[in-house]
Coordinates of C-alpha atoms and ligand atoms in Angstrom, one line a residue:
Chain A
X794 CA -14.0 -31.4 25.2
X795 CA -14.4 -30.3 28.7
X796 CA -17.4 -28.1 29.5
X797 CA -15.0 -25.6 31.0
X798 CA -13.5 -22.8 28.9
X799 CA -10.2 -23.9 27.3
X800 CA -7.3 -23.1 29.4
X801 CA -9.1 -23.5 32.8
X802 CA -7.1 -26.5 33.8
X803 CA -4.0 -24.7 32.7
X804 CA -4.8 -21.8 35.0
X805 CA -5.3 -24.4 37.8
X806 CA -1.9 -26.1 37.3
X807 CA 0.2 -23.2 36.0
X808 CA -1.4 -20.1 37.4
X809 CA -2.6 -17.1 35.5
X810 CA 0.9 -16.0 34.2
X811 CA 1.7 -19.6 33.1
X812 CA -1.6 -19.9 31.3
X813 CA -1.5 -16.5 29.6
X814 CA 2.2 -15.9 29.2
X815 CA 2.5 -16.2 25.5
X816 CA -0.7 -14.4 24.8
X817 CA 0.4 -11.5 26.9
X818 CA 3.9 -11.5 25.2
X819 CA 2.2 -11.5 21.9
X820 CA -0.1 -8.6 22.6
X821 CA 2.9 -6.7 23.9
X822 CA 4.8 -7.5 20.7
X823 CA 1.9 -6.3 18.6
X824 CA 1.7 -3.1 20.7
X825 CA 5.5 -2.8 20.5
X826 CA 5.6 -2.9 16.7
X827 CA 2.8 -0.4 16.5
X828 CA 4.5 1.9 19.0
X829 CA 7.8 1.8 17.0
X830 CA 5.9 3.4 14.1
X831 CA 4.0 5.8 16.3
X832 CA 6.9 7.3 18.2
X833 CA 7.9 9.4 15.2
X834 CA 4.5 11.0 14.4
X835 CA 3.9 11.6 18.1
X836 CA 7.2 12.8 19.4
X837 CA 9.0 13.9 16.2
X838 CA 11.9 11.5 17.0
X839 CA 11.8 9.1 14.0
X840 CA 12.5 5.7 15.3
X841 CA 10.7 4.0 12.4
X842 CA 9.4 5.9 9.4
X843 CA 6.8 4.6 7.0
X844 CA 4.4 1.7 7.3
X845 CA 4.4 -2.1 7.3
X846 CA 4.6 -1.9 3.5
X847 CA 8.0 -0.2 3.6
X848 CA 9.8 1.5 6.4
X849 CA 13.1 3.0 7.4
X850 CA 14.4 2.4 10.9
X851 CA 16.7 5.0 12.5
X852 CA 17.4 6.4 9.0
X853 CA 19.5 3.3 8.1
X854 CA 17.6 0.0 8.1
X855 CA 15.1 -0.3 5.2
X856 CA 12.4 -3.0 5.4
X857 CA 10.0 -3.8 2.7
X858 CA 7.2 -6.3 2.6
X859 CA 8.0 -9.2 0.3
X860 CA 4.4 -9.9 -0.7
X861 CA 4.0 -6.3 -1.9
X862 CA 7.4 -6.5 -3.6
X863 CA 6.3 -9.6 -5.6
X864 CA 3.0 -7.9 -6.7
X865 CA 5.0 -4.9 -7.9
X866 CA 7.5 -7.2 -9.7
X867 CA 4.6 -9.0 -11.4
X868 CA 3.1 -5.7 -12.3
X869 CA 6.2 -5.0 -14.2
X870 CA 8.1 -2.7 -11.8
X871 CA 11.5 -3.5 -10.5
X872 CA 12.0 -1.6 -7.2
X873 CA 15.1 0.3 -6.3
X874 CA 18.0 -1.2 -4.4
X875 CA 17.0 0.1 -0.9
X876 CA 13.5 -1.6 -1.2
X877 CA 15.1 -4.8 -2.5
X878 CA 17.6 -4.9 0.4
X879 CA 14.6 -4.4 2.7
X880 CA 12.8 -7.3 1.1
X881 CA 15.8 -9.6 1.6
X882 CA 16.3 -8.6 5.3
X883 CA 12.7 -9.1 6.1
X884 CA 12.4 -12.4 4.2
X885 CA 15.6 -13.7 6.0
X886 CA 14.1 -12.7 9.3
X887 CA 10.8 -14.6 8.7
X888 CA 12.8 -17.6 7.3
X889 CA 14.3 -17.9 10.8
X890 CA 11.5 -17.0 13.2
X891 CA 8.7 -18.5 11.2
X892 CA 6.6 -17.2 8.3
X893 CA 3.3 -16.5 10.0
X894 CA 5.0 -15.0 13.0
X895 CA 4.0 -12.0 11.0
X896 CA 0.4 -12.9 11.6
X897 CA 0.4 -13.5 15.3
X898 CA 3.2 -11.2 16.5
X899 CA 3.0 -8.2 14.1
X900 CA -0.2 -7.9 12.1
X901 CA -2.7 -5.4 13.6
X902 CA -5.7 -7.4 12.2
X903 CA -4.8 -10.3 14.4
X904 CA -6.0 -8.6 17.5
X905 CA -9.4 -8.1 15.8
X906 CA -9.5 -11.7 14.5
X907 CA -8.5 -13.0 18.0
X908 CA -11.3 -11.0 19.7
X909 CA -13.9 -12.2 17.2
X910 CA -12.8 -15.8 17.6
X911 CA -12.9 -15.4 21.4
X912 CA -16.4 -14.0 21.2
X913 CA -17.5 -16.9 18.9
X914 CA -16.2 -19.4 21.4
X915 CA -18.1 -17.6 24.2
X916 CA -21.3 -17.5 22.2
X917 CA -20.9 -21.2 21.2
X918 CA -20.7 -20.2 17.5
X919 CA -17.5 -22.1 16.9
X920 CA -19.2 -24.3 14.2
X921 CA -21.4 -21.6 12.6
X922 CA -20.7 -19.6 9.4
X923 CA -19.3 -20.2 6.0
X924 CA -17.0 -23.1 5.5
X925 CA -14.2 -22.6 2.9
X926 CA -11.6 -25.1 1.8
X927 CA -8.3 -24.8 3.5
X928 CA -6.5 -23.8 0.3
X929 CA -8.8 -20.9 -0.4
X930 CA -6.3 -18.3 1.0
X931 CA -3.7 -19.7 -1.4
X932 CA -6.2 -19.2 -4.2
X933 CA -6.7 -15.6 -3.3
X934 CA -2.9 -15.2 -3.2
X935 CA -2.6 -16.7 -6.6
X936 CA -5.5 -14.6 -7.8
X937 CA -3.7 -11.5 -6.5
X938 CA -0.5 -12.5 -8.4
X939 CA -2.4 -13.2 -11.6
X940 CA -4.3 -9.9 -11.5
X941 CA -1.3 -7.9 -10.6
X942 CA 0.4 -9.3 -13.7
X943 CA -2.6 -8.9 -16.0
X944 CA -3.6 -5.4 -14.9
X945 CA -0.1 -4.2 -14.1
X946 CA -0.9 -2.8 -10.8
X947 CA -0.5 -3.6 -7.1
X948 CA -3.8 -5.3 -6.8
X949 CA -4.0 -6.2 -3.2
X950 CA -3.0 -2.8 -2.0
X951 CA -6.4 -1.5 -3.1
X952 CA -8.0 -3.8 -0.5
X953 CA -5.4 -5.0 1.9
X954 CA -7.0 -4.5 5.4
X955 CA -3.6 -5.1 7.0
X956 CA -1.8 -2.2 5.4
X957 CA -4.8 0.0 5.3
X958 CA -5.4 -0.5 9.0
X959 CA -1.8 0.0 9.9
X960 CA -1.4 3.0 7.7
X961 CA -4.5 4.6 9.1
X962 CA -3.3 4.1 12.6
X963 CA 0.2 5.5 11.9
X964 CA -1.2 8.5 9.8
X965 CA -4.0 9.2 12.3
X966 CA -7.0 8.5 10.0
X967 CA -9.1 7.2 12.9
X968 CA -12.4 6.9 11.1
X969 CA -10.8 4.5 8.7
X970 CA -9.2 2.6 11.6
X971 CA -12.6 2.2 13.2
X972 CA -14.2 1.2 9.9
X973 CA -11.6 -1.4 8.9
X974 CA -11.5 -2.9 12.4
X975 CA -15.3 -3.0 12.5
X976 CA -15.6 -4.6 9.2
X977 CA -12.9 -7.2 9.9
X978 CA -14.5 -8.0 13.3
X979 CA -17.9 -8.6 11.7
X980 CA -16.4 -10.7 8.9
X981 CA -14.6 -12.9 11.4
X982 CA -17.5 -13.0 13.9
X983 CA -20.4 -13.7 11.5
X984 CA -18.6 -14.9 8.4
X985 CA -17.1 -18.0 10.0
X986 CA -14.4 -19.1 12.3
X987 CA -11.1 -17.3 11.4
X988 CA -12.7 -16.9 7.9
X989 CA -10.4 -14.0 7.1
X990 CA -7.1 -15.0 8.6
X991 CA -7.1 -18.6 7.9
X992 CA -9.3 -18.8 4.7
X993 CA -9.0 -15.6 2.8
X994 CA -6.1 -13.4 3.6
X995 CA -3.4 -13.7 0.9
X996 CA -0.8 -12.1 3.1
X997 CA -1.2 -14.8 5.6
X998 CA -1.1 -17.4 2.8
X999 CA 2.1 -15.9 1.5
X1000 CA 3.8 -15.9 4.9
X1001 CA 2.5 -19.5 5.3
X1002 CA 4.6 -20.5 2.3
X1003 CA 7.7 -19.1 4.0
X1004 CA 6.5 -21.0 7.1
X1005 CA 6.8 -24.3 5.1
X1006 CA 10.6 -23.9 5.3
X1007 CA 11.2 -21.6 8.2
X1008 CA 13.3 -22.6 11.1
X1009 CA 11.7 -21.9 14.5
X1010 CA 8.7 -24.2 15.0
X1011 CA 6.4 -25.4 17.7
X1012 CA 7.1 -29.0 18.9
X1013 CA 4.7 -31.3 20.7
X1014 CA 7.8 -32.7 22.3
X1015 CA 6.0 -33.8 25.4
X1016 CA 3.1 -35.4 23.5
X1017 CA 3.2 -38.6 25.5
X1018 CA 1.9 -36.5 28.4
X1019 CA -1.2 -35.3 26.5
X1020 CA -4.4 -36.0 28.3
X1021 CA -6.7 -35.3 25.4
X1022 CA -8.4 -32.3 26.9
X1023 CA -8.5 -30.8 23.4
X1024 CA -7.9 -27.3 24.8
X1025 CA -5.1 -26.6 22.2
X1026 CA -7.5 -27.5 19.4
X1027 CA -10.1 -25.1 20.8
X1028 CA -7.7 -22.1 20.9
X1029 CA -5.6 -22.8 17.9
X1030 CA -6.4 -20.5 15.0
X1031 CA -5.3 -23.3 12.6
X1032 CA -6.4 -26.3 14.5
X1033 CA -5.6 -28.7 11.7
X1034 CA -1.9 -28.2 12.1
X1035 CA -1.8 -29.9 15.5
X1036 CA -2.8 -33.5 14.9
X1037 CA 0.1 -34.6 12.7
X1038 CA 2.5 -33.7 15.4
X1039 CA 0.5 -34.3 18.6
X1040 CA -1.1 -37.5 17.4
X1041 CA 1.8 -38.6 15.2
X1042 CA 3.1 -41.4 17.4
X1043 CA 1.3 -44.2 15.6
X1044 CA 2.4 -42.9 12.1
X1045 CA 6.0 -42.4 13.3
X1046 CA 5.7 -38.6 12.7
X1047 CA 8.2 -36.4 14.5
X1048 CA 6.9 -34.0 17.2
X1049 CA 7.4 -30.8 15.2
X1050 CA 4.4 -28.9 13.8
X1051 CA 5.6 -28.6 10.3
X1052 CA 2.6 -27.0 8.6
X1053 CA 3.3 -23.5 7.3
X1054 CA -0.2 -22.5 8.6
X1055 CA 0.9 -22.6 12.2
X1056 CA 1.4 -19.0 13.2
X1057 CA 3.8 -19.7 16.1
X1058 CA 1.4 -17.9 18.3
X1059 CA 2.2 -20.3 21.1
X1060 CA -1.4 -20.2 22.5
X1061 CA -1.1 -24.0 22.7
X1062 CA 1.8 -23.6 25.0
X1063 CA -0.4 -21.5 27.3
X1064 CA -3.5 -23.6 27.5
X1065 CA -1.8 -27.0 27.8
X1066 CA -1.7 -28.0 31.5
X1067 CA 0.7 -30.8 30.7
X1068 CA 3.4 -28.7 29.1
X1069 CA 3.2 -30.7 25.9
X1070 CA 4.3 -28.0 23.5
X1071 CA 7.4 -25.9 23.4
X1072 CA 9.4 -23.8 20.9
X1073 CA 11.8 -25.8 18.9
X1074 CA 13.5 -26.1 15.6
X1075 CA 12.4 -27.7 12.3
X1076 CA 15.4 -29.9 12.4
X1077 CA 14.6 -31.5 15.8
X1078 CA 11.9 -33.7 14.4
X1079 CA 13.0 -37.3 14.9
X1080 CA 11.3 -39.8 17.1
X1081 CA 14.2 -39.3 19.5
X1082 CA 13.2 -35.7 20.0
X1083 CA 9.9 -36.9 21.6
X1084 CA 10.4 -36.7 25.4
X1085 CA 9.8 -40.1 27.0
X1086 CA 6.7 -40.3 29.2
X1087 CA 7.3 -39.9 32.9
X1088 CA 4.3 -41.6 34.4
X1089 CA 2.5 -39.3 36.8
X1090 CA -0.1 -41.3 38.8
X1091 CA -1.9 -38.4 40.5
X1092 CA -2.5 -36.5 37.2
X1093 CA -6.1 -35.4 37.0
X1094 CA -6.6 -37.0 33.6
X1095 CA -9.7 -36.2 31.7
X1096 CA -8.9 -38.7 29.1
X1097 CA -11.9 -39.3 26.8
X1098 CA -12.8 -42.7 25.5
Chain B
X1302 CA -7.5 -40.8 6.3
X1303 CA -5.9 -43.2 3.9
X1304 CA -4.8 -46.7 5.1
X1305 CA -1.1 -46.9 4.6
X1306 CA 1.8 -48.3 6.6
X1307 CA 4.2 -45.6 5.5
X1308 CA 3.5 -42.1 6.8
X1309 CA 2.9 -40.4 3.5
X1310 CA -0.7 -40.2 2.3
X1311 CA -1.5 -41.7 -1.1
X1312 CA -3.4 -39.3 -3.4
X1313 CA -5.2 -40.9 -6.3
X1314 CA -4.7 -39.4 -9.7
X1315 CA -8.4 -38.6 -9.8
X1316 CA -8.2 -36.7 -6.5
X1317 CA -5.2 -34.8 -7.7
X1318 CA -6.8 -33.7 -10.9
X1319 CA -10.0 -32.9 -9.1
X1320 CA -8.1 -30.7 -6.6
X1321 CA -6.1 -29.0 -9.4
X1322 CA -9.3 -28.2 -11.3
X1323 CA -11.0 -26.9 -8.2
X1324 CA -7.9 -24.7 -7.5
X1325 CA -7.8 -23.4 -11.0
X1326 CA -11.4 -22.5 -10.9
X1327 CA -11.0 -20.8 -7.5
X1328 CA -8.0 -18.8 -8.7
X1329 CA -9.8 -17.9 -11.9
X1330 CA -12.9 -16.6 -10.2
X1331 CA -11.0 -14.7 -7.6
X1332 CA -8.8 -13.1 -10.3
X1333 CA -11.9 -12.0 -12.2
X1334 CA -13.5 -10.5 -9.2
X1335 CA -10.2 -8.7 -8.2
X1336 CA -9.7 -7.5 -11.7
X1337 CA -13.1 -6.0 -11.9
X1338 CA -12.9 -4.4 -8.5
X1339 CA -9.5 -2.9 -9.3
X1340 CA -10.6 -1.4 -12.5
X1341 CA -13.4 0.2 -10.6
X1342 CA -11.2 1.5 -7.8
X1343 CA -8.3 2.7 -10.1
X1344 CA -10.5 5.2 -11.9
X1345 CA -8.9 8.5 -12.8
X1346 CA -6.9 10.7 -10.5
X1347 CA -9.0 13.7 -9.6
X1348 CA -7.8 16.9 -11.2
X1349 CA -7.0 18.6 -7.9
X1350 CA -4.9 15.7 -6.6
X1351 CA -1.3 16.3 -7.7
X1352 CA 1.3 13.6 -7.4
X1353 CA 4.7 14.5 -5.8
X1354 CA 7.6 15.6 -8.0
X1355 CA 9.2 12.8 -10.1
X1356 CA 6.1 10.6 -9.9
X1357 CA 6.0 8.0 -12.8
X1358 CA 3.1 8.2 -15.2
X1359 CA -0.1 7.3 -13.2
X1360 CA -0.4 3.8 -14.4
X1361 CA 3.3 3.0 -13.7
X1362 CA 3.1 4.9 -10.5
X1363 CA 0.3 2.5 -9.2
X1364 CA 2.5 -0.5 -10.0
X1365 CA 5.4 0.9 -8.1
X1366 CA 4.2 2.9 -5.1
X1367 CA 3.7 0.7 -2.0
X1368 CA 1.8 3.5 -0.1
X1369 CA 4.5 3.6 2.6
X1370 CA 4.3 7.4 3.1
X1371 CA 8.1 7.9 3.4
X1372 CA 7.8 10.7 0.9
X1373 CA 5.1 12.3 3.0
X1374 CA 7.2 12.1 6.1
X1375 CA 10.2 13.7 4.5
X1376 CA 8.5 16.7 3.0
X1377 CA 9.5 19.6 5.1
X1378 CA 6.5 21.7 4.2
X1379 CA 3.8 19.0 5.0
X1380 CA 2.7 19.4 1.4
X1381 CA 2.1 15.7 0.8
X1382 CA -0.6 13.5 2.2
X1383 CA -1.6 9.9 1.8
X1384 CA -5.1 9.4 0.3
X1385 CA -7.6 8.1 2.8
X1386 CA -10.0 5.2 2.2
X1387 CA -13.1 6.3 0.4
X1388 CA -11.6 9.3 -1.4
X1389 CA -11.3 9.4 -5.2
X1390 CA -7.6 9.1 -5.1
X1391 CA -6.3 5.5 -4.8
X1392 CA -6.2 4.7 -1.1
X1393 CA -2.8 5.2 0.5
X1394 CA -1.1 7.0 -2.4
X1395 CA 0.6 10.3 -1.9
X1396 CA -0.8 13.5 -3.4
X1397 CA -1.1 17.2 -2.6
X1398 CA -3.8 19.8 -3.0
X1399 CA -2.0 22.9 -4.3
X1400 CA -4.6 25.3 -3.1
X1401 CA -4.0 24.1 0.5
X1402 CA -0.2 23.6 0.5
X1403 CA 1.8 23.8 -2.7
X1404 CA 5.1 22.1 -3.4
X1405 CA 7.9 24.5 -2.4
X1406 CA 10.2 23.0 -5.0
X1407 CA 13.0 22.0 -2.5
X1408 CA 16.4 22.0 -4.2
X1409 CA 17.4 18.6 -2.7
X1410 CA 13.9 17.1 -3.4
X1411 CA 13.7 15.1 -0.1
X1412 CA 10.4 13.4 -1.2
X1413 CA 12.1 11.8 -4.2
X1414 CA 15.2 10.8 -2.1
X1415 CA 13.0 9.1 0.5
X1416 CA 11.0 7.0 -2.0
X1417 CA 12.4 3.4 -1.6
X1418 CA 10.6 1.9 -4.6
X1419 CA 11.3 4.2 -7.5
X1420 CA 7.7 5.4 -7.8
X1421 CA 9.2 8.8 -7.5
X1422 CA 11.9 8.7 -10.1
X1423 CA 15.4 9.3 -8.8
X1424 CA 16.6 10.6 -12.2
X1425 CA 14.8 13.8 -11.3
X1426 CA 17.7 15.7 -9.7
X1427 CA 16.9 19.3 -10.7
X1428 CA 13.5 20.3 -9.3
X1429 CA 13.0 22.7 -12.2
X1430 CA 12.6 19.6 -14.4
X1431 CA 9.6 18.3 -12.3
X1432 CA 6.3 18.1 -14.2
X1433 CA 3.7 17.6 -11.5
X1434 CA 1.1 19.2 -13.7
X1435 CA 0.6 22.5 -15.5
X1436 CA -0.9 25.7 -14.2
X1437 CA -3.8 27.0 -16.3
X1438 CA -5.5 30.3 -15.8
X1439 CA -8.9 28.8 -15.9
X1440 CA -11.1 31.7 -15.1
X1441 CA -10.6 34.6 -17.5
X1442 CA -13.7 36.4 -16.2
X1443 CA -12.7 36.7 -12.6
X1444 CA -8.9 36.9 -12.8
X1445 CA -8.1 40.5 -11.6
X1446 CA -5.4 40.9 -14.2
X1447 CA -7.8 40.0 -17.0
X1448 CA -10.0 42.8 -15.7
X1449 CA -7.2 45.3 -16.1
X1450 CA -6.1 45.4 -12.5
X1451 CA -2.5 44.8 -11.4
X1452 CA -2.8 41.9 -9.0
X1453 CA 0.1 39.9 -10.5
X1454 CA 0.2 37.7 -7.4
X1455 CA 0.4 34.4 -9.2
X1456 CA 3.2 35.8 -11.4
X1457 CA 5.2 37.2 -8.4
X1458 CA 5.1 34.0 -6.4
X1459 CA 6.2 31.7 -9.2
X1460 CA 9.6 30.2 -8.3
X1461 CA 10.3 30.3 -12.1
X1462 CA 9.1 33.9 -12.5
X1463 CA 9.4 35.1 -16.1
X1464 CA 10.1 31.6 -17.3
X1465 CA 7.1 29.5 -16.3
X1466 CA 4.8 32.4 -16.1
X1467 CA 5.0 35.8 -17.8
X1468 CA 2.8 38.8 -18.0
X1469 CA 1.7 39.4 -21.6
X1470 CA 0.7 42.9 -22.3
X1471 CA -2.1 43.9 -24.6
X1472 CA -4.6 46.7 -25.0
X1473 CA -7.4 47.2 -22.5
X1474 CA -10.4 47.2 -24.8
X1475 CA -12.8 48.4 -22.0
X1476 CA -11.0 51.6 -21.2
X1477 CA -9.5 52.1 -24.6
X1478 CA -6.4 53.6 -23.1
X1479 CA -4.8 51.2 -20.6
X1480 CA -3.0 47.9 -20.8
X1481 CA -3.9 44.5 -19.4
X1482 CA -1.2 42.1 -18.3
X1483 CA -2.3 38.6 -18.9
X1484 CA -0.6 36.0 -16.7
X1485 CA 0.5 33.4 -19.2
X1486 CA 1.9 30.0 -18.2
X1487 CA 4.5 28.3 -20.4
X1488 CA 4.0 24.5 -20.3
X1489 CA 7.6 23.8 -21.2
X1490 CA 8.8 25.5 -18.0
X1491 CA 6.0 25.2 -15.5
X1492 CA 6.7 22.5 -12.9
X1493 CA 3.1 22.3 -11.5
X1494 CA 4.3 23.3 -8.0
X1495 CA 1.0 25.1 -7.4
X1496 CA 2.5 28.2 -5.7
X1497 CA 0.4 30.3 -8.1
X1498 CA -2.8 28.4 -7.3
X1499 CA -2.2 28.7 -3.6
X1500 CA -1.5 32.4 -3.8
X1501 CA -4.4 33.5 -6.1
X1502 CA -6.2 36.2 -4.0
X1503 CA -9.7 35.3 -5.2
X1504 CA -11.9 33.3 -2.8
X1505 CA -11.8 30.6 -5.4
X1506 CA -8.6 30.5 -7.4
X1507 CA -8.6 31.5 -11.0
X1508 CA -5.4 29.7 -11.8
X1509 CA -5.1 25.9 -11.1
X1510 CA -2.6 23.2 -11.6
X1511 CA -4.1 20.5 -13.8
X1512 CA -2.7 17.2 -14.9
X1513 CA -1.1 17.4 -18.3
X1514 CA -3.9 15.3 -19.8
X1515 CA -6.4 18.0 -19.0
X1516 CA -4.1 21.0 -19.3
X1517 CA -2.6 20.5 -22.7
X1518 CA -3.9 20.4 -26.3
X1519 CA -1.9 18.9 -29.1
X1520 CA -0.9 20.4 -32.4
X1521 CA -1.4 18.1 -35.4
X1522 CA 1.8 16.2 -36.4
X1523 CA 1.8 17.9 -39.8
X1524 CA 1.5 21.4 -38.5
X1525 CA 4.3 23.8 -39.1
X1526 CA 4.3 27.3 -37.6
X1527 CA 5.6 29.6 -40.3
X1528 CA 7.4 32.0 -38.0
X1529 CA 9.2 29.1 -36.2
X1530 CA 10.3 27.6 -39.5
X1531 CA 11.5 31.1 -40.5
X1532 CA 13.5 31.4 -37.3
X1533 CA 15.1 28.0 -37.9
X1534 CA 15.9 28.7 -41.4
X1535 CA 17.2 32.2 -40.7
X1536 CA 15.2 33.7 -43.5
X1537 CA 11.7 33.8 -44.9
X1538 CA 10.5 30.6 -46.6
X1539 CA 8.4 32.4 -49.2
X1540 CA 10.8 35.3 -50.1
X1541 CA 11.6 35.4 -53.8
X1542 CA 9.0 32.8 -54.7
X1543 CA 6.9 35.3 -56.6
X1544 CA 4.0 35.2 -54.1
X1545 CA 1.3 37.6 -55.4
X1546 CA 0.3 40.2 -52.8
X1547 CA -3.3 40.9 -53.4
X1548 CA -4.5 44.4 -52.7
X1549 CA -6.2 45.1 -49.3
X1550 CA -9.6 46.6 -50.2
X1551 CA -11.4 49.0 -47.9
X1552 CA -8.5 49.2 -45.5
X1553 CA -5.6 51.6 -45.4
X1554 CA -2.8 50.7 -43.1
X1555 CA -2.0 53.3 -40.4
X1556 CA 1.5 54.6 -40.0
X1557 CA 3.8 51.9 -38.6
X1558 CA 5.6 52.3 -35.3
X1559 CA 9.3 51.8 -34.8
X1560 CA 8.7 48.2 -33.6
X1561 CA 6.7 47.2 -36.6
X1562 CA 3.3 47.4 -34.9
X1563 CA 0.5 49.8 -35.8
X1564 CA -0.4 52.7 -33.5
X1565 CA -3.9 52.7 -32.2
X1566 CA -4.8 49.5 -34.1
X1567 CA -8.3 48.3 -33.4
X1568 CA -9.6 45.3 -35.1
Ligands
LIG2937 S1 -3.9 -13.9 8.0 FE1 -3.6 -11.8 7.2 S2 -5.0 -10.5 8.5 FE2 -4.7 -12.5 9.5 S3 -3.0 -12.1 10.9 FE3 -2.1 -13.0 9.1 S4 -1.6 -11.2 7.8 FE4 -2.9 -10.5 9.4
LIG2938 S1 -0.3 -24.9 16.8 FE1 0.0 -23.6 18.5 S2 1.4 -22.1 17.9 FE2 0.6 -23.0 16.0 S3 -1.1 -21.7 15.5 FE3 -1.9 -23.4 16.7 S4 -1.9 -22.6 18.8 FE4 -0.6 -21.2 17.6
LIG2939 S1 9.9 19.1 -3.5 FE1 9.9 19.6 -1.3 S2 7.9 20.7 -0.9 FE2 7.7 19.7 -2.9 S3 6.7 17.7 -2.3 FE3 8.9 17.3 -2.4 S4 9.6 17.6 -0.3 FE4 7.6 18.5 -0.5
LIG2940 S1 7.8 7.0 -0.8 FE1 7.4 6.2 -2.8 S2 6.5 4.2 -2.5 FE2 6.3 5.4 -0.6 S3 4.3 6.4 -0.7 FE3 5.8 7.8 -1.5 S4 5.8 7.5 -3.7 FE4 4.8 5.7 -2.7
LIG2941 S1 2.6 26.0 -11.0 FE1 2.5 28.2 -11.1 S2 4.0 28.9 -9.6 FE2 4.5 26.7 -10.1 S3 5.9 26.8 -11.8 FE3 3.9 26.7 -12.7 S4 3.3 28.8 -13.0 FE4 5.0 28.8 -11.6

């Protein structure tokens, strides 16, 4: 890994906008979704009413979180039609754009997680903290389902920092906003790298399951141009998803990052100075979809041995 | 990494079983922890937190309500609120405090209409059928009417005046010549809207809406109220059964009034 901060060479080759484009768009998207919910309480014009758990847009479009819906179903309650329609619409949307798009483009906790992770990188703490197995978030998810069924209640909604944070922002409970954001920041900063979002959060795990079959995916289409700077690994919140696609040439793997864990955050697109990654579709995953290498002699390659 | 020509990884049976066992243990432990924590957090709804009209029984309510706040947003009187983290009420669930803002018993019940999940039951179409709780005159010592004054405020504000709450007249024992008018709530009609609680003129209200579990007693299954049975039957149940009427010793009944009571009766 270069001694420089990840993304430095991307800034050199692509400029600031090129190296931060997707990050900026993502922050704008997170702010946008929050703003949609805040227009109503602030101005009295109700663009979107409700919270991330269930909402009503412009008094016609119902949206309901599928993870909460499933908990409720297991707890023995069948929701009314409008909520079920909302679940179907939202699930369909995430089947298209990618399950964990929820994580990186909508979820308010992501901002906290990203800042903690950034600070850990700066402090050189990347390798410190508790190590949990990669499936642990799935275990939490299964645990939530089991307990919802056994105790007949919406188990995760007692704890869910995502909905509590969002609700407190929308309903103006700012002490709670500060409390939850602070706790999540400390968990992610001290607990371990992305310990919440990639190892514990059952919401992320659930959307990750949708991500296993969702359509829009990141592709390491231009992987033959990779110069092994490892910057994408450094910034990726789920670094294990990259190798099968980026280094898949010898195993005859296609270029698409198929893992449901990938959040489609597109930070890898930003930090790669060689334009290796781009948005693509799950279906474009044959060896023919890999772009042939156009040799570039004066490339400042930092290829490691 | 496994050494294979093909791109799929080989997983030995031992690995597979090992992973499955690890997973099952992980899920089991997490479930236990979650279950214990939930039981702790669920607790009991505090007596002064009243659920919106049409709310399912508390246990079912918590399996249905997604804490979206749509009911809160559609209440025109700002009656409802979502419980904040760290309060006794389950975080994010809707409730109201009747002493602060009572439910105005909207005819179109917008809160119920707004609820997407059915946590507020859509079969409630007449707000008079709502049972959010039952008003109880808890403080007989400080209630002004109990003291023989004519406050009557709780009675007057009740949307179901003379049905859910009535003034029951009896003799004022203190003065010996006046009447007291006791505000009396009727559980089969009271919706628990809390208008009375909010309106009580005392610095601390003497009448409060309580959840049914706290407000109501229960008559034994085998109990029969004689006068009710008599009314149902249309005649006395003991008439003509040769019941012996023992003589009342040391007591001579005063002259009866027209309505069947006794003038100036003092026990
Ligand atoms: S893993 Fe959970 S907390 Fe993290 S971004 Fe995704 S939904 Fe939000
Ligand atoms: S692979 Fe790229 S898009 Fe996917 S999570 Fe990692 S950085 Fe984000
Ligand atoms: S009936 Fe009307 S006042 Fe009462 S809680 Fe519902 S919306 Fe609010
Ligand atoms: S609208 Fe229904 S689901 Fe939403 S907070 Fe109110 S009672 Fe709960
Ligand atoms: S709560 Fe009070 S005001 Fe409301 S119906 Fe009952 S007695 Fe009447």
